[in-house]
Amino acid sequence: MAAEIVNPQSDLDEEAIDPAFALHRGGKMAVQATVPVRDADDLSLAYTPGVAKVCTAIAEQPELVHDYTWKSQVVAVVTDGSAVLGLGDIGPEASLPVMEGKAILFKQFGGVDAVPIALATQDTDEIIDTVVRMAPSFGGVNLEDISAPRCFEIEQRLQERLDIPVFHDDQHGTAVVTLAALRNASLLSGRPLGELRAVISGAGAAGVAIAKILVEAGIGDVAVCDRKGIVSADREDLTDVKRRLAGFTNKGGRTGSLESAMDGADVFIGVSGGTVPEEAVARMAPGSFIFAMANPTPEIHPDVARKYASVVATGRSDYPNQINNVLAFPGIFAGALQVRASRITEGMKIAAAEALAAVVADELSADRVIPSPFDERVAPAVTAAVAAAARAEGVARR
């Protein structure tokens, strides 16, 4: 339930009770100059007349914009406020604290500058046109908290129109970290990824992206479930996105409920909310992996999951193995910007997952299949792997 503030401008008692309000007062970001403006000489270089020389050079050689402006190291964090955290459609103004938070995580964990942009529209065409018009100022676009299925179309059409990376973190950040944790769980158990059968609860943005990356990485099989059960080709109620999803998942041709899909499954991945009955968990394969990532209430409580699973992960910070997107997106963008990549490919995402998994590969235990967000090895490892993958796939420009 949202905190009640009678007058947020003057009610300091609320800040005394809840430190979150005190921390957010005035926002969490500021603009800081990287060059001095101490006197007339500095001013003449930073602004007119000196700046005109740089503008003219860029007009003659547009690629110089990367060298003589901040473009090559700044990301736009764009939302329409339609699917914010666990809060839902709360609008652009209410989304700003989250977008500011995302921006400071970019800087803190990846050294990447980011600007929060909350748009006062949920029209797909208007969002796309607006971002395209803003794009000359940025080296990349991070789409954030945009509801499915619009998020799929927005990302795809933006990437088709822009020559800078466009990345919907709710999809791909979650997928990268999930794959990294699953790789290490697989390594810890001695069972190859190709021999595992996974069930994903949730066919929204995260569920679809996780399914894609698991198939790309060579999972044995994966079935995705929505509210009506397994997404299978025989269903007549599928959206276009789910119809495509059915085309590359569920090789076993299973039909029925989530609970039936879990019978004998090796992996459960929850990105939907709701509660899975313990009886269904008990019918999974021995030594299973349970990644119940709904926040704050996992689909399967960790205490229940540990009765049956060999590795348990959640989206929460108060349990081991937190699947946290901050492990992925700062390094992914840092690597892409480093080589001026035109896009972020599936290969770059898989490289990020492999690098993330490798950080703790020599320290594996059931409670440590993924690094902590504060592990200083994470961002450099992911950055280097993504940059190398971009060069290998021909999307790097330096």
mmCIF file of C-alpha atoms in Angstrom:
data_model
loop_
_atom_site.group_PDB
_atom_site.id
_atom_site.type_symbol
_atom_site.label_atom_id
_atom_site.label_comp_id
_atom_site.label_asym_id
_atom_site.label_seq_id
_atom_site.Cartn_x
_atom_site.Cartn_y
_atom_site.Cartn_z
ATOM 1 C CA MET A 1 0.000 0.000 0.000
ATOM 2 C CA ALA A 2 1.342 3.445 -0.885
ATOM 3 C CA ALA A 3 2.495 5.649 1.955
ATOM 4 C CA GLU A 4 0.013 8.395 2.838
ATOM 5 C CA ILE A 5 1.422 11.905 2.962
ATOM 6 C CA VAL A 6 -0.922 14.772 3.666
ATOM 7 C CA ASN A 7 1.527 17.418 2.470
ATOM 8 C CA PRO A 8 4.760 15.953 1.069
ATOM 9 C CA GLN A 9 6.310 19.417 0.725
ATOM 10 C CA SER A 10 6.270 20.202 4.426
ATOM 11 C CA ASP A 11 5.496 17.061 6.363
ATOM 12 C CA LEU A 12 8.964 16.271 7.687
ATOM 13 C CA ASP A 13 7.532 13.840 10.231
ATOM 14 C CA GLU A 14 6.965 11.371 7.389
ATOM 15 C CA GLU A 15 10.656 11.578 6.519
ATOM 16 C CA ALA A 16 11.595 10.852 10.105
ATOM 17 C CA ILE A 17 9.405 7.747 10.056
ATOM 18 C CA ASP A 18 10.407 6.442 6.614
ATOM 19 C CA PRO A 19 13.985 7.154 5.480
ATOM 20 C CA ALA A 20 13.041 6.443 1.865
ATOM 21 C CA PHE A 21 11.297 9.814 1.675
ATOM 22 C CA ALA A 22 14.281 11.618 3.174
ATOM 23 C CA LEU A 23 16.625 9.988 0.676
ATOM 24 C CA HIS A 24 14.444 10.942 -2.286
ATOM 25 C CA ARG A 25 13.789 14.569 -1.325
ATOM 26 C CA GLY A 26 15.000 16.761 -4.173
ATOM 27 C CA GLY A 27 15.645 13.738 -6.373
ATOM 28 C CA LYS A 28 18.623 11.395 -6.515
ATOM 29 C CA MET A 29 20.552 12.978 -9.392
ATOM 30 C CA ALA A 30 22.252 16.181 -10.498
ATOM 31 C CA VAL A 31 24.196 17.408 -13.528
ATOM 32 C CA GLN A 32 27.892 17.943 -12.930
ATOM 33 C CA ALA A 33 30.342 19.658 -15.259
ATOM 34 C CA THR A 34 33.471 17.755 -16.296
ATOM 35 C CA VAL A 35 35.404 20.881 -17.289
ATOM 36 C CA PRO A 36 36.068 24.072 -15.288
ATOM 37 C CA VAL A 37 34.496 27.438 -16.068
ATOM 38 C CA ARG A 38 36.586 29.649 -13.788
ATOM 39 C CA ASP A 39 37.216 32.716 -15.931
ATOM 40 C CA ALA A 40 36.628 34.338 -19.303
ATOM 41 C CA ASP A 41 39.133 32.072 -21.047
ATOM 42 C CA ASP A 42 37.403 28.936 -19.783
ATOM 43 C CA LEU A 43 34.036 30.374 -20.782
ATOM 44 C CA SER A 44 35.225 31.162 -24.287
ATOM 45 C CA LEU A 45 36.349 27.545 -24.750
ATOM 46 C CA ALA A 46 33.403 25.809 -23.107
ATOM 47 C CA TYR A 47 30.876 28.026 -24.847
ATOM 48 C CA THR A 48 31.095 30.727 -27.468
ATOM 49 C CA PRO A 49 33.238 31.293 -29.473
ATOM 50 C CA GLY A 50 35.303 28.120 -28.980
ATOM 51 C CA VAL A 51 32.349 25.748 -29.138
ATOM 52 C CA ALA A 52 31.624 26.861 -32.709
ATOM 53 C CA LYS A 53 34.813 25.178 -33.948
ATOM 54 C CA VAL A 54 33.679 21.854 -32.505
ATOM 55 C CA CYS A 55 30.154 22.251 -33.890
ATOM 56 C CA THR A 56 31.530 22.969 -37.356
ATOM 57 C CA ALA A 57 33.835 19.954 -37.222
ATOM 58 C CA ILE A 58 30.948 17.669 -36.242
ATOM 59 C CA ALA A 59 28.766 19.117 -39.019
ATOM 60 C CA GLU A 60 31.500 18.221 -41.514
ATOM 61 C CA GLN A 61 32.306 14.817 -39.948
ATOM 62 C CA PRO A 62 29.264 13.598 -37.973
ATOM 63 C CA GLU A 63 31.137 10.678 -36.387
ATOM 64 C CA LEU A 64 33.155 13.211 -34.373
ATOM 65 C CA VAL A 65 30.102 13.681 -32.147
ATOM 66 C CA HIS A 66 31.264 10.579 -30.275
ATOM 67 C CA ASP A 67 34.628 12.175 -29.470
ATOM 68 C CA TYR A 68 33.616 15.730 -28.676
ATOM 69 C CA THR A 69 30.287 15.350 -26.834
ATOM 70 C CA TRP A 70 28.933 13.061 -24.144
ATOM 71 C CA LYS A 71 26.933 11.009 -26.686
ATOM 72 C CA SER A 72 29.227 7.979 -26.598
ATOM 73 C CA GLN A 73 28.863 7.533 -22.842
ATOM 74 C CA VAL A 74 25.265 8.387 -22.061
ATOM 75 C CA VAL A 75 22.053 6.344 -22.153
ATOM 76 C CA ALA A 76 18.435 7.488 -22.202
ATOM 77 C CA VAL A 77 16.320 5.610 -19.654
ATOM 78 C CA VAL A 78 12.868 5.822 -21.216
ATOM 79 C CA THR A 79 9.503 4.831 -19.758
ATOM 80 C CA ASP A 80 5.816 5.537 -20.176
ATOM 81 C CA GLY A 81 5.059 4.565 -16.584
ATOM 82 C CA SER A 82 2.792 1.706 -17.634
ATOM 83 C CA ALA A 83 4.417 -1.236 -15.816
ATOM 84 C CA VAL A 84 6.513 0.139 -12.972
ATOM 85 C CA LEU A 85 8.117 -2.444 -10.686
ATOM 86 C CA GLY A 86 5.280 -4.183 -8.876
ATOM 87 C CA LEU A 87 3.177 -1.023 -8.955
ATOM 88 C CA GLY A 88 1.713 -1.283 -12.445
ATOM 89 C CA ASP A 89 0.400 1.614 -14.515
ATOM 90 C CA ILE A 90 1.166 4.591 -12.280
ATOM 91 C CA GLY A 91 1.981 7.170 -14.949
ATOM 92 C CA PRO A 92 5.108 9.109 -15.945
ATOM 93 C CA GLU A 93 5.505 11.396 -12.917
ATOM 94 C CA ALA A 94 5.186 8.564 -10.402
ATOM 95 C CA SER A 95 7.693 6.524 -12.395
ATOM 96 C CA LEU A 96 10.445 9.125 -12.110
ATOM 97 C CA PRO A 97 11.910 7.903 -8.780
ATOM 98 C CA VAL A 98 12.435 4.497 -10.377
ATOM 99 C CA MET A 99 13.983 5.986 -13.517
ATOM 100 C CA GLU A 100 16.309 8.129 -11.403
ATOM 101 C CA GLY A 101 17.252 5.007 -9.479
ATOM 102 C CA LYS A 102 18.012 3.180 -12.716
ATOM 103 C CA ALA A 103 20.175 6.060 -13.864
ATOM 104 C CA ILE A 104 22.298 6.133 -10.720
ATOM 105 C CA LEU A 105 22.759 2.350 -10.930
ATOM 106 C CA PHE A 106 24.107 2.797 -14.461
ATOM 107 C CA LYS A 107 26.678 5.223 -13.074
ATOM 108 C CA GLN A 108 27.488 3.380 -9.856
ATOM 109 C CA PHE A 109 27.874 -0.084 -11.329
ATOM 110 C CA GLY A 110 28.938 0.566 -14.926
ATOM 111 C CA GLY A 111 30.394 4.082 -15.065
ATOM 112 C CA VAL A 112 27.710 4.966 -17.633
ATOM 113 C CA ASP A 113 25.868 8.288 -17.483
ATOM 114 C CA ALA A 114 22.113 8.012 -17.895
ATOM 115 C CA VAL A 115 19.189 10.424 -18.148
ATOM 116 C CA PRO A 116 15.689 9.478 -16.912
ATOM 117 C CA ILE A 117 12.950 10.326 -19.410
ATOM 118 C CA ALA A 118 9.295 9.717 -18.545
ATOM 119 C CA LEU A 119 6.951 10.215 -21.491
ATOM 120 C CA ALA A 120 3.378 11.498 -21.178
ATOM 121 C CA THR A 121 2.002 9.008 -23.686
ATOM 122 C CA GLN A 122 1.355 5.290 -23.924
ATOM 123 C CA ASP A 123 0.716 5.364 -27.663
ATOM 124 C CA THR A 124 3.190 3.046 -29.369
ATOM 125 C CA ASP A 125 3.765 5.265 -32.417
ATOM 126 C CA GLU A 126 4.172 8.392 -30.303
ATOM 127 C CA ILE A 127 6.735 6.709 -28.039
ATOM 128 C CA ILE A 128 8.732 5.463 -31.016
ATOM 129 C CA ASP A 129 8.674 8.823 -32.808
ATOM 130 C CA THR A 130 9.650 10.688 -29.636
ATOM 131 C CA VAL A 131 12.612 8.440 -28.888
ATOM 132 C CA VAL A 132 13.806 8.598 -32.503
ATOM 133 C CA ARG A 133 13.768 12.391 -32.344
ATOM 134 C CA MET A 134 15.757 12.389 -29.078
ATOM 135 C CA ALA A 135 18.262 9.770 -30.207
ATOM 136 C CA PRO A 136 20.979 12.124 -31.557
ATOM 137 C CA SER A 137 21.760 13.087 -27.949
ATOM 138 C CA PHE A 138 22.395 9.533 -26.737
ATOM 139 C CA GLY A 139 24.636 6.539 -27.316
ATOM 140 C CA GLY A 140 21.964 4.041 -26.312
ATOM 141 C CA VAL A 141 18.344 3.667 -25.204
ATOM 142 C CA ASN A 142 17.271 1.635 -22.187
ATOM 143 C CA LEU A 143 13.530 1.015 -22.282
ATOM 144 C CA GLU A 144 12.118 0.564 -18.822
ATOM 145 C CA ASP A 145 8.802 -0.464 -17.269
ATOM 146 C CA ILE A 146 6.770 -0.435 -20.500
ATOM 147 C CA SER A 147 3.943 -2.949 -20.441
ATOM 148 C CA ALA A 148 3.710 -6.025 -22.644
ATOM 149 C CA PRO A 149 2.930 -6.636 -25.435
ATOM 150 C CA ARG A 150 3.677 -3.040 -26.523
ATOM 151 C CA CYS A 151 7.229 -3.302 -25.226
ATOM 152 C CA PHE A 152 8.117 -5.930 -27.839
ATOM 153 C CA GLU A 153 6.970 -3.813 -30.770
ATOM 154 C CA ILE A 154 8.489 -0.613 -29.390
ATOM 155 C CA GLU A 155 11.895 -2.204 -28.936
ATOM 156 C CA GLN A 156 11.877 -3.877 -32.335
ATOM 157 C CA ARG A 157 10.752 -0.839 -34.290
ATOM 158 C CA LEU A 158 13.152 1.480 -32.469
ATOM 159 C CA GLN A 159 16.089 -0.799 -33.206
ATOM 160 C CA GLU A 160 15.072 -0.892 -36.865
ATOM 161 C CA ARG A 161 15.096 2.904 -37.032
ATOM 162 C CA LEU A 162 18.137 3.668 -34.882
ATOM 163 C CA ASP A 163 21.811 2.803 -35.222
ATOM 164 C CA ILE A 164 22.445 2.797 -31.464
ATOM 165 C CA PRO A 165 21.643 0.004 -28.969
ATOM 166 C CA VAL A 166 18.025 -0.278 -27.837
ATOM 167 C CA PHE A 167 17.566 -2.577 -24.842
ATOM 168 C CA HIS A 168 14.415 -3.349 -22.878
ATOM 169 C CA ASP A 169 15.897 -4.280 -19.522
ATOM 170 C CA ASP A 170 12.752 -5.864 -18.096
ATOM 171 C CA GLN A 171 13.145 -8.452 -20.845
ATOM 172 C CA HIS A 172 16.806 -8.919 -21.521
ATOM 173 C CA GLY A 173 18.451 -7.947 -18.240
ATOM 174 C CA THR A 174 16.323 -10.492 -16.420
ATOM 175 C CA ALA A 175 17.054 -13.103 -19.090
ATOM 176 C CA VAL A 176 20.824 -12.587 -18.940
ATOM 177 C CA VAL A 177 21.029 -12.920 -15.163
ATOM 178 C CA THR A 178 18.699 -15.924 -15.162
ATOM 179 C CA LEU A 179 20.824 -17.723 -17.745
ATOM 180 C CA ALA A 180 23.995 -16.980 -15.770
ATOM 181 C CA ALA A 181 22.515 -18.434 -12.585
ATOM 182 C CA LEU A 182 21.160 -21.459 -14.447
ATOM 183 C CA ARG A 183 24.533 -22.132 -16.067
ATOM 184 C CA ASN A 184 26.182 -22.218 -12.667
ATOM 185 C CA ALA A 185 23.433 -24.315 -11.104
ATOM 186 C CA SER A 186 23.886 -26.746 -13.976
ATOM 187 C CA LEU A 187 27.648 -26.762 -13.486
ATOM 188 C CA LEU A 188 27.259 -27.300 -9.749
ATOM 189 C CA SER A 189 24.930 -30.266 -10.243
ATOM 190 C CA GLY A 190 26.883 -31.854 -13.085
ATOM 191 C CA ARG A 191 23.855 -31.795 -15.390
ATOM 192 C CA PRO A 192 24.434 -30.163 -18.799
ATOM 193 C CA LEU A 193 22.070 -27.390 -19.814
ATOM 194 C CA GLY A 194 21.026 -29.462 -22.815
ATOM 195 C CA GLU A 195 19.609 -32.169 -20.563
ATOM 196 C CA LEU A 196 17.384 -29.856 -18.519
ATOM 197 C CA ARG A 197 13.668 -29.258 -18.982
ATOM 198 C CA ALA A 198 12.479 -25.903 -17.708
ATOM 199 C CA VAL A 199 9.074 -24.414 -16.960
ATOM 200 C CA ILE A 200 8.568 -20.649 -17.002
ATOM 201 C CA SER A 201 5.574 -19.200 -15.162
ATOM 202 C CA GLY A 202 4.741 -15.948 -16.923
ATOM 203 C CA ALA A 203 4.516 -15.155 -20.637
ATOM 204 C CA GLY A 204 5.077 -11.420 -20.338
ATOM 205 C CA ALA A 205 8.191 -9.449 -21.224
ATOM 206 C CA ALA A 206 10.580 -11.297 -18.910
ATOM 207 C CA GLY A 207 9.142 -14.751 -19.553
ATOM 208 C CA VAL A 208 9.395 -14.425 -23.327
ATOM 209 C CA ALA A 209 12.957 -13.092 -23.187
ATOM 210 C CA ILE A 210 14.081 -15.817 -20.766
ATOM 211 C CA ALA A 211 12.608 -18.479 -23.038
ATOM 212 C CA LYS A 212 14.433 -17.019 -26.043
ATOM 213 C CA ILE A 213 17.828 -16.866 -24.365
ATOM 214 C CA LEU A 214 17.495 -20.353 -22.856
ATOM 215 C CA VAL A 215 16.681 -21.820 -26.274
ATOM 216 C CA GLU A 216 19.559 -19.885 -27.820
ATOM 217 C CA ALA A 217 21.869 -21.199 -25.097
ATOM 218 C CA GLY A 218 20.833 -24.807 -25.772
ATOM 219 C CA ILE A 219 18.350 -25.719 -23.035
ATOM 220 C CA GLY A 220 16.919 -29.222 -23.451
ATOM 221 C CA ASP A 221 13.344 -27.937 -23.546
ATOM 222 C CA VAL A 222 11.326 -25.110 -22.045
ATOM 223 C CA ALA A 223 7.582 -24.647 -21.667
ATOM 224 C CA VAL A 224 6.124 -21.220 -20.923
ATOM 225 C CA CYS A 225 2.847 -20.887 -19.032
ATOM 226 C CA ASP A 226 0.391 -18.023 -18.848
ATOM 227 C CA ARG A 227 -2.800 -17.760 -16.814
ATOM 228 C CA LYS A 228 -4.483 -20.348 -19.044
ATOM 229 C CA GLY A 229 -1.691 -22.896 -18.884
ATOM 230 C CA ILE A 230 1.054 -24.027 -21.238
ATOM 231 C CA VAL A 231 1.581 -21.825 -24.294
ATOM 232 C CA SER A 232 1.162 -24.442 -27.006
ATOM 233 C CA ALA A 233 0.570 -24.252 -30.736
ATOM 234 C CA ASP A 234 -2.846 -25.904 -30.477
ATOM 235 C CA ARG A 235 -4.331 -23.033 -28.451
ATOM 236 C CA GLU A 236 -6.619 -20.683 -30.355
ATOM 237 C CA ASP A 237 -6.412 -17.775 -27.905
ATOM 238 C CA LEU A 238 -2.755 -16.844 -28.432
ATOM 239 C CA THR A 239 -1.568 -13.335 -29.216
ATOM 240 C CA ASP A 240 0.967 -12.885 -32.008
ATOM 241 C CA VAL A 241 3.775 -12.790 -29.448
ATOM 242 C CA LYS A 242 2.625 -16.008 -27.787
ATOM 243 C CA ARG A 243 2.084 -17.692 -31.155
ATOM 244 C CA ARG A 244 5.720 -17.008 -32.031
ATOM 245 C CA LEU A 245 6.699 -18.177 -28.544
ATOM 246 C CA ALA A 246 4.879 -21.473 -29.089
ATOM 247 C CA GLY A 247 6.872 -21.919 -32.294
ATOM 248 C CA PHE A 248 10.256 -22.261 -30.589
ATOM 249 C CA THR A 249 9.350 -23.658 -27.150
ATOM 250 C CA ASN A 250 7.598 -26.744 -25.784
ATOM 251 C CA LYS A 251 9.287 -29.282 -28.046
ATOM 252 C CA GLY A 252 7.637 -32.001 -25.962
ATOM 253 C CA GLY A 253 4.202 -30.817 -27.093
ATOM 254 C CA ARG A 254 2.819 -30.582 -23.569
ATOM 255 C CA THR A 255 -0.614 -29.116 -22.896
ATOM 256 C CA GLY A 256 -2.508 -28.306 -19.728
ATOM 257 C CA SER A 257 -1.829 -26.341 -16.574
ATOM 258 C CA LEU A 258 1.328 -24.928 -15.018
ATOM 259 C CA GLU A 259 1.143 -27.644 -12.397
ATOM 260 C CA SER A 260 1.071 -30.373 -15.030
ATOM 261 C CA ALA A 261 4.037 -28.792 -16.812
ATOM 262 C CA MET A 262 6.015 -28.964 -13.572
ATOM 263 C CA ASP A 263 5.669 -32.758 -13.302
ATOM 264 C CA GLY A 264 9.230 -34.064 -13.593
ATOM 265 C CA ALA A 265 10.637 -30.669 -14.618
ATOM 266 C CA ASP A 266 14.238 -29.865 -13.718
ATOM 267 C CA VAL A 267 13.847 -26.080 -13.558
ATOM 268 C CA PHE A 268 11.099 -23.700 -12.438
ATOM 269 C CA ILE A 269 11.442 -20.015 -13.346
ATOM 270 C CA GLY A 270 8.788 -17.687 -11.954
ATOM 271 C CA VAL A 271 8.261 -14.196 -13.380
ATOM 272 C CA SER A 272 4.512 -13.925 -12.919
ATOM 273 C CA GLY A 273 3.472 -13.619 -9.292
ATOM 274 C CA GLY A 274 0.792 -15.847 -7.846
ATOM 275 C CA THR A 275 1.414 -18.922 -5.729
ATOM 276 C CA VAL A 276 2.417 -22.406 -6.874
ATOM 277 C CA PRO A 277 0.983 -25.233 -4.743
ATOM 278 C CA GLU A 278 3.568 -27.214 -2.797
ATOM 279 C CA GLU A 279 2.140 -30.400 -4.297
ATOM 280 C CA ALA A 280 3.279 -29.261 -7.745
ATOM 281 C CA VAL A 281 6.749 -28.409 -6.443
ATOM 282 C CA ALA A 282 7.034 -31.872 -4.881
ATOM 283 C CA ARG A 283 6.430 -33.472 -8.286
ATOM 284 C CA MET A 284 9.455 -31.815 -9.894
ATOM 285 C CA ALA A 285 12.548 -33.884 -10.658
ATOM 286 C CA PRO A 286 14.908 -34.631 -7.752
ATOM 287 C CA GLY A 287 17.586 -31.990 -7.295
ATOM 288 C CA SER A 288 15.630 -29.401 -9.251
ATOM 289 C CA PHE A 289 16.389 -25.684 -9.531
ATOM 290 C CA ILE A 290 13.750 -23.184 -8.442
ATOM 291 C CA PHE A 291 14.106 -19.543 -9.462
ATOM 292 C CA ALA A 292 10.950 -17.925 -8.043
ATOM 293 C CA MET A 293 11.553 -14.270 -8.837
ATOM 294 C CA ALA A 294 8.284 -12.455 -8.148
ATOM 295 C CA ASN A 295 8.919 -9.580 -5.762
ATOM 296 C CA PRO A 296 8.215 -9.136 -2.887
ATOM 297 C CA THR A 297 6.392 -12.494 -2.686
ATOM 298 C CA PRO A 298 8.023 -15.316 -4.654
ATOM 299 C CA GLU A 299 5.746 -17.776 -6.452
ATOM 300 C CA ILE A 300 7.301 -20.501 -4.304
ATOM 301 C CA HIS A 301 8.498 -19.446 -0.858
ATOM 302 C CA PRO A 302 12.196 -20.235 -0.384
ATOM 303 C CA ASP A 303 11.443 -22.351 2.704
ATOM 304 C CA VAL A 304 9.163 -24.533 0.591
ATOM 305 C CA ALA A 305 11.521 -24.551 -2.372
ATOM 306 C CA ARG A 306 14.455 -25.764 -0.273
ATOM 307 C CA LYS A 307 12.543 -28.901 0.682
ATOM 308 C CA TYR A 308 12.715 -30.116 -2.901
ATOM 309 C CA ALA A 309 15.308 -28.110 -4.863
ATOM 310 C CA SER A 310 19.090 -28.217 -4.851
ATOM 311 C CA VAL A 311 19.393 -24.542 -5.883
ATOM 312 C CA VAL A 312 16.934 -21.780 -4.992
ATOM 313 C CA ALA A 313 17.003 -18.214 -6.298
ATOM 314 C CA THR A 314 14.649 -15.266 -5.838
ATOM 315 C CA GLY A 315 14.355 -11.630 -6.834
ATOM 316 C CA ARG A 316 14.872 -10.520 -3.237
ATOM 317 C CA SER A 317 18.016 -9.242 -1.568
ATOM 318 C CA ASP A 318 17.327 -10.960 1.760
ATOM 319 C CA TYR A 319 17.804 -14.483 0.362
ATOM 320 C CA PRO A 320 20.822 -16.017 -1.395
ATOM 321 C CA ASN A 321 21.089 -15.984 -5.200
ATOM 322 C CA GLN A 322 19.274 -12.758 -5.987
ATOM 323 C CA ILE A 323 18.409 -12.487 -9.687
ATOM 324 C CA ASN A 324 19.034 -8.756 -9.981
ATOM 325 C CA ASN A 325 19.171 -6.925 -13.321
ATOM 326 C CA VAL A 326 21.849 -4.590 -11.991
ATOM 327 C CA LEU A 327 24.252 -7.477 -12.555
ATOM 328 C CA ALA A 328 23.679 -7.131 -16.296
ATOM 329 C CA PHE A 329 22.547 -3.815 -17.734
ATOM 330 C CA PRO A 330 25.400 -1.517 -16.582
ATOM 331 C CA GLY A 331 28.091 -3.788 -18.025
ATOM 332 C CA ILE A 332 26.101 -4.570 -21.171
ATOM 333 C CA PHE A 333 25.721 -0.900 -22.027
ATOM 334 C CA ALA A 334 29.288 -0.092 -20.971
ATOM 335 C CA GLY A 335 30.577 -2.756 -23.369
ATOM 336 C CA ALA A 336 28.284 -1.671 -26.189
ATOM 337 C CA LEU A 337 29.207 1.999 -25.791
ATOM 338 C CA GLN A 338 32.903 1.200 -25.527
ATOM 339 C CA VAL A 339 32.921 -0.158 -29.083
ATOM 340 C CA ARG A 340 30.118 2.117 -30.353
ATOM 341 C CA ALA A 341 27.931 -0.884 -31.140
ATOM 342 C CA SER A 342 24.950 -0.306 -33.401
ATOM 343 C CA ARG A 343 22.787 -2.803 -31.483
ATOM 344 C CA ILE A 344 22.858 -5.424 -28.735
ATOM 345 C CA THR A 345 22.674 -8.879 -30.274
ATOM 346 C CA GLU A 346 21.645 -12.232 -28.829
ATOM 347 C CA GLY A 347 25.311 -13.200 -28.919
ATOM 348 C CA MET A 348 26.229 -10.183 -26.820
ATOM 349 C CA LYS A 349 23.571 -11.120 -24.256
ATOM 350 C CA ILE A 350 24.797 -14.693 -24.035
ATOM 351 C CA ALA A 351 28.382 -13.443 -23.709
ATOM 352 C CA ALA A 352 27.225 -11.246 -20.822
ATOM 353 C CA ALA A 353 25.573 -14.230 -19.128
ATOM 354 C CA GLU A 354 28.656 -16.402 -19.548
ATOM 355 C CA ALA A 355 30.933 -13.684 -18.175
ATOM 356 C CA LEU A 356 28.617 -13.114 -15.229
ATOM 357 C CA ALA A 357 28.515 -16.825 -14.447
ATOM 358 C CA ALA A 358 32.298 -17.077 -14.704
ATOM 359 C CA VAL A 359 32.811 -14.468 -11.974
ATOM 360 C CA VAL A 360 31.860 -17.030 -9.302
ATOM 361 C CA ALA A 361 32.566 -20.252 -11.212
ATOM 362 C CA ASP A 362 35.374 -21.151 -8.807
ATOM 363 C CA GLU A 363 33.289 -20.334 -5.716
ATOM 364 C CA LEU A 364 30.109 -22.255 -6.463
ATOM 365 C CA SER A 365 27.746 -23.487 -3.803
ATOM 366 C CA ALA A 366 23.993 -23.901 -3.579
ATOM 367 C CA ASP A 367 23.790 -20.397 -2.098
ATOM 368 C CA ARG A 368 26.211 -18.843 -4.571
ATOM 369 C CA VAL A 369 25.398 -19.470 -8.208
ATOM 370 C CA ILE A 370 25.316 -15.758 -9.018
ATOM 371 C CA PRO A 371 27.545 -12.909 -7.782
ATOM 372 C CA SER A 372 26.447 -10.154 -5.469
ATOM 373 C CA PRO A 373 25.580 -6.853 -7.185
ATOM 374 C CA PHE A 374 28.384 -5.351 -5.108
ATOM 375 C CA ASP A 375 31.036 -7.748 -6.419
ATOM 376 C CA GLU A 376 33.466 -5.371 -8.120
ATOM 377 C CA ARG A 377 34.444 -8.022 -10.659
ATOM 378 C CA VAL A 378 31.022 -8.075 -12.304
ATOM 379 C CA ALA A 379 30.867 -4.927 -14.433
ATOM 380 C CA PRO A 380 34.419 -5.200 -15.860
ATOM 381 C CA ALA A 381 33.837 -8.845 -16.788
ATOM 382 C CA VAL A 382 30.504 -8.190 -18.468
ATOM 383 C CA THR A 383 31.803 -5.058 -20.203
ATOM 384 C CA ALA A 384 34.784 -6.865 -21.719
ATOM 385 C CA ALA A 385 32.722 -9.853 -22.837
ATOM 386 C CA VAL A 386 30.049 -7.704 -24.486
ATOM 387 C CA ALA A 387 32.602 -5.544 -26.278
ATOM 388 C CA ALA A 388 34.406 -8.632 -27.602
ATOM 389 C CA ALA A 389 31.131 -10.201 -28.745
ATOM 390 C CA ALA A 390 30.120 -6.991 -30.525
ATOM 391 C CA ARG A 391 33.387 -7.014 -32.461
ATOM 392 C CA ALA A 392 33.011 -10.708 -33.287
ATOM 393 C CA GLU A 393 29.460 -10.178 -34.577
ATOM 394 C CA GLY A 394 30.332 -7.159 -36.699
ATOM 395 C CA VAL A 395 28.201 -4.563 -34.886
ATOM 396 C CA ALA A 396 31.156 -2.663 -33.344
ATOM 397 C CA ARG A 397 32.367 0.565 -34.947
ATOM 398 C CA ARG A 398 35.631 1.003 -33.099
#
